[in-house]
Amino acid sequence: MLTDNKMLEIANKYVSQIGQEINIELIVFSETKKSYGNVYGYIAKDSRKHRLAGNGPFLVKNDAGIVIQFGTSDDVEYYLDGYEDGTWEPSTNGVWDPDHN
């Protein structure tokens, strides 16, 4: 089981990679704890200058540190409910492994 600090470290690494790809400094801004991991969101550090689209919340799984990107068309509870009951699965490009990126 990963600690909250380790999951936050992974979240920051994930968001940093996205920021490098779009050339905008991003920050993790929230955390919701679940039994299977923590859910985070992110925004541009200078949100007055940069508006983001497609920056949905994501889950860092506490068993292996895998990141699961949720969508933006519904609220996070929709994705969490589906994830928990097995009715929603991420697309292959919605999974990020910090050990292989």
PDB file of C-alpha atoms in Angstrom:
ATOM      1  CA  MET A   1       0.000   0.000   0.000  1.00  0.00           C
ATOM      2  CA  LEU A   2       1.337   3.383  -0.982  1.00  0.00           C
ATOM      3  CA  THR A   3       1.275   6.230   1.512  1.00  0.00           C
ATOM      4  CA  ASP A   4      -0.607   9.470   0.897  1.00  0.00           C
ATOM      5  CA  ASN A   5       2.749  11.223   0.427  1.00  0.00           C
ATOM      6  CA  LYS A   6       3.859   8.700  -2.220  1.00  0.00           C
ATOM      7  CA  MET A   7       0.534   9.008  -4.072  1.00  0.00           C
ATOM      8  CA  LEU A   8       0.852  12.799  -4.013  1.00  0.00           C
ATOM      9  CA  GLU A   9       4.392  12.468  -5.384  1.00  0.00           C
ATOM     10  CA  ILE A  10       3.028  10.341  -8.254  1.00  0.00           C
ATOM     11  CA  ALA A  11       0.210  12.855  -8.842  1.00  0.00           C
ATOM     12  CA  ASN A  12       2.738  15.687  -9.047  1.00  0.00           C
ATOM     13  CA  LYS A  13       4.915  13.689 -11.464  1.00  0.00           C
ATOM     14  CA  TYR A  14       1.894  12.969 -13.670  1.00  0.00           C
ATOM     15  CA  VAL A  15       0.752  16.595 -13.693  1.00  0.00           C
ATOM     16  CA  SER A  16       4.312  17.794 -14.305  1.00  0.00           C
ATOM     17  CA  GLN A  17       4.537  15.594 -17.400  1.00  0.00           C
ATOM     18  CA  ILE A  18       1.270  17.006 -18.732  1.00  0.00           C
ATOM     19  CA  GLY A  19       2.545  20.519 -18.039  1.00  0.00           C
ATOM     20  CA  GLN A  20       5.736  19.848 -19.987  1.00  0.00           C
ATOM     21  CA  GLU A  21       3.711  18.573 -22.948  1.00  0.00           C
ATOM     22  CA  ILE A  22       1.559  21.728 -23.087  1.00  0.00           C
ATOM     23  CA  ASN A  23       4.239  24.128 -21.836  1.00  0.00           C
ATOM     24  CA  ILE A  24       2.162  25.375 -18.883  1.00  0.00           C
ATOM     25  CA  GLU A  25       3.097  25.034 -15.220  1.00  0.00           C
ATOM     26  CA  LEU A  26       0.395  22.988 -13.492  1.00  0.00           C
ATOM     27  CA  ILE A  27      -0.370  22.285  -9.844  1.00  0.00           C
ATOM     28  CA  VAL A  28      -2.338  19.589  -8.042  1.00  0.00           C
ATOM     29  CA  PHE A  29      -5.145  21.304  -6.153  1.00  0.00           C
ATOM     30  CA  SER A  30      -7.355  18.739  -4.464  1.00  0.00           C
ATOM     31  CA  GLU A  31      -7.456  15.312  -2.951  1.00  0.00           C
ATOM     32  CA  THR A  32     -10.261  12.891  -2.152  1.00  0.00           C
ATOM     33  CA  LYS A  33      -9.309   9.746  -0.275  1.00  0.00           C
ATOM     34  CA  LYS A  34     -10.797   6.397  -1.231  1.00  0.00           C
ATOM     35  CA  SER A  35      -9.994   2.920   0.062  1.00  0.00           C
ATOM     36  CA  TYR A  36      -8.281   2.089  -3.251  1.00  0.00           C
ATOM     37  CA  GLY A  37      -6.373   5.370  -3.719  1.00  0.00           C
ATOM     38  CA  ASN A  38      -6.611   9.142  -3.877  1.00  0.00           C
ATOM     39  CA  VAL A  39      -8.364  11.296  -6.448  1.00  0.00           C
ATOM     40  CA  TYR A  40      -6.723  14.551  -7.505  1.00  0.00           C
ATOM     41  CA  GLY A  41      -7.445  17.505  -9.740  1.00  0.00           C
ATOM     42  CA  TYR A  42      -5.111  20.054 -11.282  1.00  0.00           C
ATOM     43  CA  ILE A  43      -5.110  23.568 -12.647  1.00  0.00           C
ATOM     44  CA  ALA A  44      -2.671  25.979 -14.249  1.00  0.00           C
ATOM     45  CA  LYS A  45      -0.461  27.623 -11.646  1.00  0.00           C
ATOM     46  CA  ASP A  46      -1.291  30.975 -13.213  1.00  0.00           C
ATOM     47  CA  SER A  47      -5.009  30.364 -13.733  1.00  0.00           C
ATOM     48  CA  ARG A  48      -5.571  34.028 -14.608  1.00  0.00           C
ATOM     49  CA  LYS A  49      -3.331  33.620 -17.641  1.00  0.00           C
ATOM     50  CA  HIS A  50      -4.094  30.010 -18.672  1.00  0.00           C
ATOM     51  CA  ARG A  51      -7.460  28.304 -18.955  1.00  0.00           C
ATOM     52  CA  LEU A  52      -7.356  24.537 -19.344  1.00  0.00           C
ATOM     53  CA  ALA A  53      -9.743  22.196 -21.112  1.00  0.00           C
ATOM     54  CA  GLY A  54      -9.793  18.444 -20.592  1.00  0.00           C
ATOM     55  CA  ASN A  55      -8.109  18.553 -17.223  1.00  0.00           C
ATOM     56  CA  GLY A  56     -10.350  15.985 -15.574  1.00  0.00           C
ATOM     57  CA  PRO A  57      -9.694  14.455 -12.175  1.00  0.00           C
ATOM     58  CA  PHE A  58      -7.555  11.353 -11.859  1.00  0.00           C
ATOM     59  CA  LEU A  59      -7.048   8.480  -9.444  1.00  0.00           C
ATOM     60  CA  VAL A  60      -3.697   7.317  -8.111  1.00  0.00           C
ATOM     61  CA  LYS A  61      -4.212   3.690  -7.096  1.00  0.00           C
ATOM     62  CA  ASN A  62      -2.652   2.873  -3.738  1.00  0.00           C
ATOM     63  CA  ASP A  63      -1.690  -0.685  -4.691  1.00  0.00           C
ATOM     64  CA  ALA A  64       0.704   0.092  -7.554  1.00  0.00           C
ATOM     65  CA  GLY A  65       0.653   3.850  -8.150  1.00  0.00           C
ATOM     66  CA  ILE A  66      -1.081   3.548 -11.514  1.00  0.00           C
ATOM     67  CA  VAL A  67      -2.899   6.732 -12.591  1.00  0.00           C
ATOM     68  CA  ILE A  68      -6.428   6.416 -13.955  1.00  0.00           C
ATOM     69  CA  GLN A  69      -7.626   9.513 -15.816  1.00  0.00           C
ATOM     70  CA  PHE A  70     -11.331  10.262 -15.472  1.00  0.00           C
ATOM     71  CA  GLY A  71     -13.365  12.176 -18.013  1.00  0.00           C
ATOM     72  CA  THR A  72     -14.749  15.674 -17.931  1.00  0.00           C
ATOM     73  CA  SER A  73     -18.275  15.160 -19.253  1.00  0.00           C
ATOM     74  CA  ASP A  74     -19.662  14.056 -15.861  1.00  0.00           C
ATOM     75  CA  ASP A  75     -18.810  14.875 -12.289  1.00  0.00           C
ATOM     76  CA  VAL A  76     -16.152  12.821 -10.534  1.00  0.00           C
ATOM     77  CA  GLU A  77     -18.745  10.840  -8.551  1.00  0.00           C
ATOM     78  CA  TYR A  78     -20.090   9.370 -11.797  1.00  0.00           C
ATOM     79  CA  TYR A  79     -16.648   7.979 -12.660  1.00  0.00           C
ATOM     80  CA  LEU A  80     -15.935   6.825  -9.114  1.00  0.00           C
ATOM     81  CA  ASP A  81     -19.277   5.018  -8.879  1.00  0.00           C
ATOM     82  CA  GLY A  82     -18.643   3.301 -12.208  1.00  0.00           C
ATOM     83  CA  TYR A  83     -15.069   2.439 -11.267  1.00  0.00           C
ATOM     84  CA  GLU A  84     -16.207   0.973  -7.947  1.00  0.00           C
ATOM     85  CA  ASP A  85     -19.039  -1.115  -9.388  1.00  0.00           C
ATOM     86  CA  GLY A  86     -17.084  -2.214 -12.480  1.00  0.00           C
ATOM     87  CA  THR A  87     -19.350  -0.536 -15.050  1.00  0.00           C
ATOM     88  CA  TRP A  88     -16.749   2.016 -16.150  1.00  0.00           C
ATOM     89  CA  GLU A  89     -13.229   1.263 -17.319  1.00  0.00           C
ATOM     90  CA  PRO A  90     -10.644   3.748 -18.558  1.00  0.00           C
ATOM     91  CA  SER A  91      -9.499   3.734 -22.153  1.00  0.00           C
ATOM     92  CA  THR A  92      -5.969   2.475 -22.710  1.00  0.00           C
ATOM     93  CA  ASN A  93      -4.718   6.044 -23.123  1.00  0.00           C
ATOM     94  CA  GLY A  94      -6.379   6.947 -19.811  1.00  0.00           C
ATOM     95  CA  VAL A  95      -3.936   4.835 -17.781  1.00  0.00           C
ATOM     96  CA  TRP A  96      -0.479   6.105 -16.842  1.00  0.00           C
ATOM     97  CA  ASP A  97       2.219   4.055 -15.116  1.00  0.00           C
ATOM     98  CA  PRO A  98       4.822   6.235 -13.369  1.00  0.00           C
ATOM     99  CA  ASP A  99       7.391   3.432 -13.619  1.00  0.00           C
ATOM    100  CA  HIS A 100       7.164   3.350 -17.421  1.00  0.00           C
ATOM    101  CA  ASN A 101       6.933   7.078 -18.220  1.00  0.00           C
TER     102      ASN A 101
END
